[in-house]
Tab-separated table of C-alpha atoms and ligand atoms in Angstrom:
chain	number	residue	atom	x	y	z
A	1	MET	CA	11.100	6.599	0.101
A	2	ILE	CA	9.316	3.381	1.018
A	3	GLU	CA	11.564	0.301	0.886
A	4	GLN	CA	8.865	-2.402	0.988
A	5	GLU	CA	6.923	-3.627	-2.040
A	6	THR	CA	3.849	-1.413	-2.003
A	7	LYS	CA	0.509	-1.650	-3.750
A	8	LYS	CA	-0.821	1.447	-5.461
A	9	VAL	CA	-4.465	2.450	-5.024
A	10	MET	CA	-6.011	5.359	-6.916
A	11	LEU	CA	-9.329	6.566	-5.513
A	12	LYS	CA	-11.792	9.235	-6.550
A	13	ALA	CA	-13.279	11.643	-4.013
A	14	GLY	CA	-16.056	9.918	-2.057
A	15	GLN	CA	-15.221	6.449	-3.423
A	16	LYS	CA	-15.394	3.911	-0.578
A	17	CYS	CA	-12.602	1.381	-0.355
A	18	SER	CA	-11.945	-1.561	2.003
A	19	ILE	CA	-8.295	-2.491	2.463
A	20	CYS	CA	-7.242	-5.958	3.627
A	21	THR	CA	-5.354	-6.094	6.913
A	22	CYS	CA	-5.317	-9.886	7.338
A	23	GLY	CA	-3.269	-10.752	4.246
A	24	ASN	CA	-5.606	-13.487	3.021
A	25	SER	CA	-7.561	-11.612	0.337
A	26	LYS	CA	-7.286	-13.005	-3.198
A	27	ASN	CA	-7.495	-9.411	-4.423
A	28	LEU	CA	-4.852	-7.514	-2.400
A	29	PRO	CA	-4.745	-4.781	-1.352
A	30	TYR	CA	-8.554	-4.893	-1.316
A	31	CYS	CA	-10.573	-6.859	1.245
A	32	ASP	CA	-12.603	-9.702	-0.298
A	33	GLU	CA	-14.198	-10.743	3.035
A	34	THR	CA	-11.905	-13.786	3.437
A	35	HIS	CA	-11.048	-12.422	6.910
A	36	ARG	CA	-14.450	-13.655	8.106
A	37	THR	CA	-13.486	-17.277	7.408
A	38	VAL	CA	-10.003	-16.739	8.863
A	39	ASN	CA	-11.465	-15.236	12.041
A	40	GLU	CA	-13.804	-18.224	12.495
A	41	GLU	CA	-11.051	-20.782	11.872
A	42	LYS	CA	-8.250	-19.125	13.851
A	43	GLY	CA	-10.102	-17.103	16.485
A	44	THR	CA	-8.676	-13.843	15.186
A	45	SER	CA	-10.553	-10.562	14.859
A	46	TYR	CA	-9.329	-9.063	11.598
A	47	LYS	CA	-11.398	-6.308	10.041
A	48	SER	CA	-10.770	-4.341	6.876
A	49	LEU	CA	-9.552	-0.748	6.878
A	50	LYS	CA	-12.189	1.562	5.357
A	51	ILE	CA	-11.114	4.588	3.330
A	52	TRP	CA	-13.363	7.420	2.026
A	53	PRO	CA	-11.128	10.087	0.492
A	54	GLN	CA	-12.406	13.667	0.369
A	55	GLU	CA	-10.467	14.308	-2.818
A	56	ASP	CA	-8.939	12.229	-5.609
A	57	ILE	CA	-5.925	10.484	-4.134
A	58	THR	CA	-3.223	7.955	-4.931
A	59	LEU	CA	-1.954	5.828	-2.050
A	60	GLU	CA	1.022	3.520	-1.737
A	61	LEU	CA	0.062	0.817	0.755
A	62	PHE	CA	2.024	-1.896	2.531
A	63	SER	CA	1.215	-4.405	5.263
A	64	LYS	CA	3.550	-6.975	6.781
A	65	ASN	CA	0.573	-9.347	6.752
A	66	TRP	CA	0.493	-9.306	2.935
A	67	LYS	CA	2.437	-12.156	1.418
A	68	SER	CA	4.599	-10.988	-1.465
B	1	FES	S1	-9.848	-10.227	3.457
B	1	FES	FE1	-8.251	-9.429	4.696
B	1	FES	S2	-9.246	-7.979	5.932
B	1	FES	FE2	-10.819	-8.714	4.660
């Protein structure tokens, strides 16, 4: 059992998905490319996490970088 507030993502087989790792996306848990601006302003090197499931899948995701 996961204690943190998670975000549910349901993906179809072969459906590409980019997950935000920086916590600045306006569309969490998905990456909206805001990390590019953050990296330029703060000198960080955030990149999204890419997922390509081989079968239909439901994920419960959590990052400490995501503001609740
Ligand atoms: S917006 Fe956060 S990793 Fe892209």
